[in-house]
C-alpha positions as semicolon CSV with decimal commas, in nm:
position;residue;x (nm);y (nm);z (nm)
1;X;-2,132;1,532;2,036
2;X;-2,272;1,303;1,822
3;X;-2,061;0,943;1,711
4;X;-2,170;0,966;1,307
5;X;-2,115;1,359;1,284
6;X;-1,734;1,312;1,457
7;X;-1,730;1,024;1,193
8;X;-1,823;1,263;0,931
9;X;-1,552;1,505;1,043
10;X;-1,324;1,260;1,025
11;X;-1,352;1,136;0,697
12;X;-1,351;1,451;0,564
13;X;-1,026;1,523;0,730
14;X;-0,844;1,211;0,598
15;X;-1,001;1,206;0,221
16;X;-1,050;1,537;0,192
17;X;-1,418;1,574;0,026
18;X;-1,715;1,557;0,099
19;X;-1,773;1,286;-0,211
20;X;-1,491;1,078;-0,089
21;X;-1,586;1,110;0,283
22;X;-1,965;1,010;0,170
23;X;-1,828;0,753;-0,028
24;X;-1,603;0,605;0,239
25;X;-1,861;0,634;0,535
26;X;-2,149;0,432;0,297
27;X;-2,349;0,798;0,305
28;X;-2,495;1,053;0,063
29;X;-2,262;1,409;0,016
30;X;-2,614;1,541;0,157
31;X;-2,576;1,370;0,437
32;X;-2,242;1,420;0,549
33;X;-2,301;1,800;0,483
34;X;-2,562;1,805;0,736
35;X;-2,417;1,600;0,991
36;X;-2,129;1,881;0,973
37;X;-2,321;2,160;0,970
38;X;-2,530;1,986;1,306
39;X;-2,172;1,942;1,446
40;X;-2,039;2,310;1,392
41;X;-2,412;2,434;1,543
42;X;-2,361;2,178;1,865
43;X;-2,019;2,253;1,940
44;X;-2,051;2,651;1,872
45;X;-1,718;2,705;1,605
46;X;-1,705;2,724;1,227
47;X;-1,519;2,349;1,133
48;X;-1,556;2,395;0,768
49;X;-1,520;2,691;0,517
50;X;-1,507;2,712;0,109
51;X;-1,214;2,628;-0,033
52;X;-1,223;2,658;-0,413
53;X;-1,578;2,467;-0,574
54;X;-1,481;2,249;-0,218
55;X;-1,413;2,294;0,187
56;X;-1,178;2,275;0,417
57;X;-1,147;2,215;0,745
58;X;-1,035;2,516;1,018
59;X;-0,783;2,511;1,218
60;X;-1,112;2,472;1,494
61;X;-1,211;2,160;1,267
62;X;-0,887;1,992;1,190
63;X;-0,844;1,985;1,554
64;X;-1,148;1,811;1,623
65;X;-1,097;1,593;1,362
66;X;-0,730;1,490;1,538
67;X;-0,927;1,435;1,872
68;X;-1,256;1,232;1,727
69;X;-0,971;0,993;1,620
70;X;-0,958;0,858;1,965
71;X;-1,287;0,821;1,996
72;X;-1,307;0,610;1,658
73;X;-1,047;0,417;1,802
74;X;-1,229;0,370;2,135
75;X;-1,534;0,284;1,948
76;X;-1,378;0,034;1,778
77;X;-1,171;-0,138;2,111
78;X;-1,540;-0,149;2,255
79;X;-1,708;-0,303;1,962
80;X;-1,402;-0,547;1,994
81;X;-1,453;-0,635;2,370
82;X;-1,831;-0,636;2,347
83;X;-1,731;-0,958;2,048
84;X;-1,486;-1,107;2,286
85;X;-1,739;-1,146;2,571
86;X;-1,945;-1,316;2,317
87;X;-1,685;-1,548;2,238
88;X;-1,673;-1,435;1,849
89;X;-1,267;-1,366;1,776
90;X;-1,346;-1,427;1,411
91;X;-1,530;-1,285;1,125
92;X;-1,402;-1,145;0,776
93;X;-1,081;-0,955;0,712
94;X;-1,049;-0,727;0,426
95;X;-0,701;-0,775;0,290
96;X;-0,559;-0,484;-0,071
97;X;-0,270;-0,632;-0,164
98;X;-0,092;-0,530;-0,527
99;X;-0,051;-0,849;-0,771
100;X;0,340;-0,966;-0,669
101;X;0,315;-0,944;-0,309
102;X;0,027;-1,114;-0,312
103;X;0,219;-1,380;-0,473
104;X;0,454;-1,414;-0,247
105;X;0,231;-1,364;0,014
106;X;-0,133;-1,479;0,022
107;X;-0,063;-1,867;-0,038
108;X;0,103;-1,917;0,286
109;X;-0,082;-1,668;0,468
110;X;-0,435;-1,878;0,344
111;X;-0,201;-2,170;0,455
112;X;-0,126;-2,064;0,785
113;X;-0,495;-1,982;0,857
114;X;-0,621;-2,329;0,751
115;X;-0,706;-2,439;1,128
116;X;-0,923;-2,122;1,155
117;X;-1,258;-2,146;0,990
118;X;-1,368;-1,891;1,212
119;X;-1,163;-1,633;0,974
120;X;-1,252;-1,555;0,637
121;X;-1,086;-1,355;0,422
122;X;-1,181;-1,080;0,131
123;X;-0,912;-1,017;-0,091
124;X;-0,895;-0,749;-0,349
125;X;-0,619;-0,666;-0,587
126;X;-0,488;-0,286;-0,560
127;X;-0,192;-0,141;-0,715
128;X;-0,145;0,215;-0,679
129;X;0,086;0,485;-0,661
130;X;0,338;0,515;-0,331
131;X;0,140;0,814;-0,169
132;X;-0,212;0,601;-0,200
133;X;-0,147;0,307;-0,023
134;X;-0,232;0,496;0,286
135;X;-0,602;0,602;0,215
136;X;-0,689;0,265;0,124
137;X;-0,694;0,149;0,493
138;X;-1,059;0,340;0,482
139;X;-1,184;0,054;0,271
140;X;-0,969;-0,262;0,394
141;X;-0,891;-0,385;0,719
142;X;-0,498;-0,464;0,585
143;X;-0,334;-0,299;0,316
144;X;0,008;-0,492;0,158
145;X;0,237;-0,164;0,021
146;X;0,525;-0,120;-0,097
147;X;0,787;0,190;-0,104
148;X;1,104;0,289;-0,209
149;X;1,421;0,393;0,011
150;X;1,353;0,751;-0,197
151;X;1,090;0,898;0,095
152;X;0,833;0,777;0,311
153;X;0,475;0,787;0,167
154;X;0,212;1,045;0,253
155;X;-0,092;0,916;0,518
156;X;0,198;0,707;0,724
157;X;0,114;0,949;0,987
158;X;-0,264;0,842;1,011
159;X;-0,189;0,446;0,993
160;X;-0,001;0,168;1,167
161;X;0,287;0,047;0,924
162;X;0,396;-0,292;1,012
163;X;0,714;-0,388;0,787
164;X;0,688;-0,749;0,596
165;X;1,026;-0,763;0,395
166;X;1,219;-0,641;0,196
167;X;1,348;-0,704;-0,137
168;X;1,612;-0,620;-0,392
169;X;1,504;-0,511;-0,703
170;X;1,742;-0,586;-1,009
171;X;1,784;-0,515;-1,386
172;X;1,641;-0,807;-1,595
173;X;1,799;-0,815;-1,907
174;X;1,735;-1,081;-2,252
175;X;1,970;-1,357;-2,203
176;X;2,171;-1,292;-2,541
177;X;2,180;-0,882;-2,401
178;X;2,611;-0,800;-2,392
179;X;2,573;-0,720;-2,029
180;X;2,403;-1,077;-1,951
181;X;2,702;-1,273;-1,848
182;X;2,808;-1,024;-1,561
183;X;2,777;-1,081;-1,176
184;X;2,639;-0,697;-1,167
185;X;2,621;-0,369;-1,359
186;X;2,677;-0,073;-1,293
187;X;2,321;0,265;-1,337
188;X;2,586;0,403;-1,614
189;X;2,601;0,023;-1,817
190;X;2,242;0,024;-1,841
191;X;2,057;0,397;-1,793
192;X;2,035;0,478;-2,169
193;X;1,886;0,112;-2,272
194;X;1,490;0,109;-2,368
195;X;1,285;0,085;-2,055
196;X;0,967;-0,132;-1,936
197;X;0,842;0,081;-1,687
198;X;0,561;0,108;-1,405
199;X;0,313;0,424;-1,422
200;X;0,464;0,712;-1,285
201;X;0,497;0,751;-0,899
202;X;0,441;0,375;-0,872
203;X;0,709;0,243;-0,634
204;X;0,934;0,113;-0,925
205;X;0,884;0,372;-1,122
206;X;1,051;0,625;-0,875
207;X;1,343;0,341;-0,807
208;X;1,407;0,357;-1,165
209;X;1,458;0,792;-1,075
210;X;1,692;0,649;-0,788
211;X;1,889;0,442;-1,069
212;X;1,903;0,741;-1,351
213;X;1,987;1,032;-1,107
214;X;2,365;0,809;-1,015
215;X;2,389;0,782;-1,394
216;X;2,359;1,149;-1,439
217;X;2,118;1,031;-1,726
218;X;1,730;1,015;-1,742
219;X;1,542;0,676;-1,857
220;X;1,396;0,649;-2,198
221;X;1,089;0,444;-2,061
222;X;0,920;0,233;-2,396
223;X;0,632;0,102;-2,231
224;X;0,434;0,106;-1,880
225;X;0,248;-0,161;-1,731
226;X;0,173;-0,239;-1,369
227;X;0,173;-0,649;-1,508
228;X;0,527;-0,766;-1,394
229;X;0,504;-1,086;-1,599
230;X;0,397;-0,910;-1,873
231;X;0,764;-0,675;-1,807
232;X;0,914;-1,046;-1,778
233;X;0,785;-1,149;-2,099
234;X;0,874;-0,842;-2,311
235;X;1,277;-0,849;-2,180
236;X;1,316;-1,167;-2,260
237;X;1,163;-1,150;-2,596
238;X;1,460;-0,853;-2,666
239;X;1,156;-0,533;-2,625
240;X;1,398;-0,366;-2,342
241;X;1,486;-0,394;-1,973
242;X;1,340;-0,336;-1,671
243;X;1,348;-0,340;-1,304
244;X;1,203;-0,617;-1,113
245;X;1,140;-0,748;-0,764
246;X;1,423;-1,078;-0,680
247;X;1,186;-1,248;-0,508
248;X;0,883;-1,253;-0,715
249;X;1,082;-1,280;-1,016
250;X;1,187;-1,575;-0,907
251;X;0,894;-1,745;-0,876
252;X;0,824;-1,743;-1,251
253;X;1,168;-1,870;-1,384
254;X;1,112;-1,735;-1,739
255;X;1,337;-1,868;-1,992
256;X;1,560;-1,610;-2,128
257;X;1,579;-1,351;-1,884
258;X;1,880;-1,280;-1,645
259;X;1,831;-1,068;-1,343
260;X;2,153;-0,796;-1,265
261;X;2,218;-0,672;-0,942
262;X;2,343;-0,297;-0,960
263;X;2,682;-0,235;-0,789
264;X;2,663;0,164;-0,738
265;X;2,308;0,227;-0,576
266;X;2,093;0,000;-0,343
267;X;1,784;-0,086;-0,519
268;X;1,520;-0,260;-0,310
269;X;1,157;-0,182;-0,187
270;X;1,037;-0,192;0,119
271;X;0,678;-0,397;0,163
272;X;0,481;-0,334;0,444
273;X;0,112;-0,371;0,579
274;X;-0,074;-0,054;0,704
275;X;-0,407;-0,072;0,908
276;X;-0,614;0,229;1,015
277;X;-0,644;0,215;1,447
278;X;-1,001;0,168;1,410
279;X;-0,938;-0,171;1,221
280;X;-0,666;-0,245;1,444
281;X;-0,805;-0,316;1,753
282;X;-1,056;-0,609;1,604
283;X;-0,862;-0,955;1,735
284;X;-0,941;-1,133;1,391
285;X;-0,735;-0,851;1,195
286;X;-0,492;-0,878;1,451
287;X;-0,467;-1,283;1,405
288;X;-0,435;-1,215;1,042
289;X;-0,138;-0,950;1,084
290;X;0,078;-1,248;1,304
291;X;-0,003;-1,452;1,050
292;X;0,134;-1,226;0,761
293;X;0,374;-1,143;0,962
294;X;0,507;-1,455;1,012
295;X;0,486;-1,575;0,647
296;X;0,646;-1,258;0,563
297;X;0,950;-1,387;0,772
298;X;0,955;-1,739;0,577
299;X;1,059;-1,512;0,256
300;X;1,375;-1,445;0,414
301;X;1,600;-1,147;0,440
302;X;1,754;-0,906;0,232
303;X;2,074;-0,982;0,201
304;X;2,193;-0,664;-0,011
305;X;2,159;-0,489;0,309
């Protein structure tokens, strides 16, 4: 069997197109439809049928696909021995990370690789929705996520999760609000209050869900933004409330907002890097994970359990 049809295969199992495997795999649609139809006419069985204006794989292809993997993988741990008998550990990491985690994050990290100019890192901003944190490990050797206690993301199955930290998330409130001078509230004090929200399915977004449904009240969400200072700067200004990570929060010290635990539900999210096996196995991404990992300690843990 040929390595760049099993790679084909592959990428159409995990993104689930042909565009989005040709896109992934730096190749043509054209091209990836031939390489499948060579593969189906070398190893004898349909892999592929219409589904819709698209395809699918068969049961024949999907378990293919679920084999090839180890071959990607072995691929890769070869690729990574063949650089380690040359004496080349280093090279340039790929690191998606979403705005406030790379805040907390990426200065120590760049600090903690200061001593190694054989690394060099490419980082690239990427906030997305829970369930896509996963498919971005096609394009970057370490994704920085985030999720909620609410379920566990889809793709989880395909990647290697490595937890970072995690981190309360609280109500910020104006400093003048009537609930501002508490030690905590409880989802019922502030549920029907105007919202500054995240885009739907964004990791917030369903923790706000968490917050409402132990109300018994859904959120009247004003505005959506992805910007967290921006959320920082319209609370305290008296434009609503929102939720917001502790941590990162922190960092800014905006005058006139006043972060609120809430007593009745545990509100945190859970940040964590994923890496596809095939990125795994190269040393420098690995030397970059200890490293995040062990700046992701210095942040300290959660203490609201």
């Amino acid at each position: 069997m040929d390595l760049a049809q099993l790679e084909a295969l592959r990428a159409l199992a995990e993104y689930g197109s042909v565009t989005d495997a040709a896109l992934e795999t730096g190749r043509t649609p054209s091209a990836v439809s031939q390489q499948l139809k060579a593969l189906q006419r070398s190893v004898g069985a349909r892999l592929v049928e219409r589904d819709g204006r698209g395809v699918r794989l068969t049961d024949a292809g999907a378990a293919l696909a679920a084999a090839s993997r180890r071959v990607g993988v072995a691929m890769a741990e070869l690729e990574e021995e063949w650089a380690a008998w040359q004496q080349a550990p280093g090279g340039t990491v790929r690191v998606a990370t979403f705005h406030s985690a790379g805040e907390l994050l990426l200065p120590g990290l760049l600090s903690r690789l200061g001593d190694r100019p054989d690394l060099r890192l490419e980082l690239a901003d990427q906030d997305v929705s829970s369930d896509s944190f996963a498919a971005l490990t096609g394009q970057h050797d370490i994704v920085i996520g985030h999720r909620g206690d609410d379920a566990i993301p889809a793709g989880r199955d395909r990647v290697e999760v490595h937890p970072l930290f995690t981190e309360p998330v609280d109500v910020a409130v104006p400093v003048d609000h009537r609930l501002a001078g508490r030690s905590g509230v409880r989802a019922a004090d502030v549920v029907d209050e105007p919202w500054i929200g995240v885009p739907q399915g964004f990791p917030l977004d369903r923790i706000l869900t968490a917050l409402a449904t132990t109300a018994g009240n859904p959120a009247r969400v004003r505005h959506r933004s992805v910007n967290f200072q921006l959320a920082e700067r319209l609370v305290a200004t008296g434009h609503g409330v929102a939720l917001l990570p502790r941590h990162t929060t922190a960092l800014h010290a905006v005058p006139g907002l006043v972060l609120l635990p809430v007593t009745d539900v545990r509100l945190r999210r859970h940040v964590e890097a994923l890496v596809h096996p095939e990125r795994g196995v190269r040393r420098a991404v690995r030397a970059v994970l200890t490293e995040l990992t062990a700046e992701a300690a210095s942040i300290g843990a959660d203490t609201d359990g």
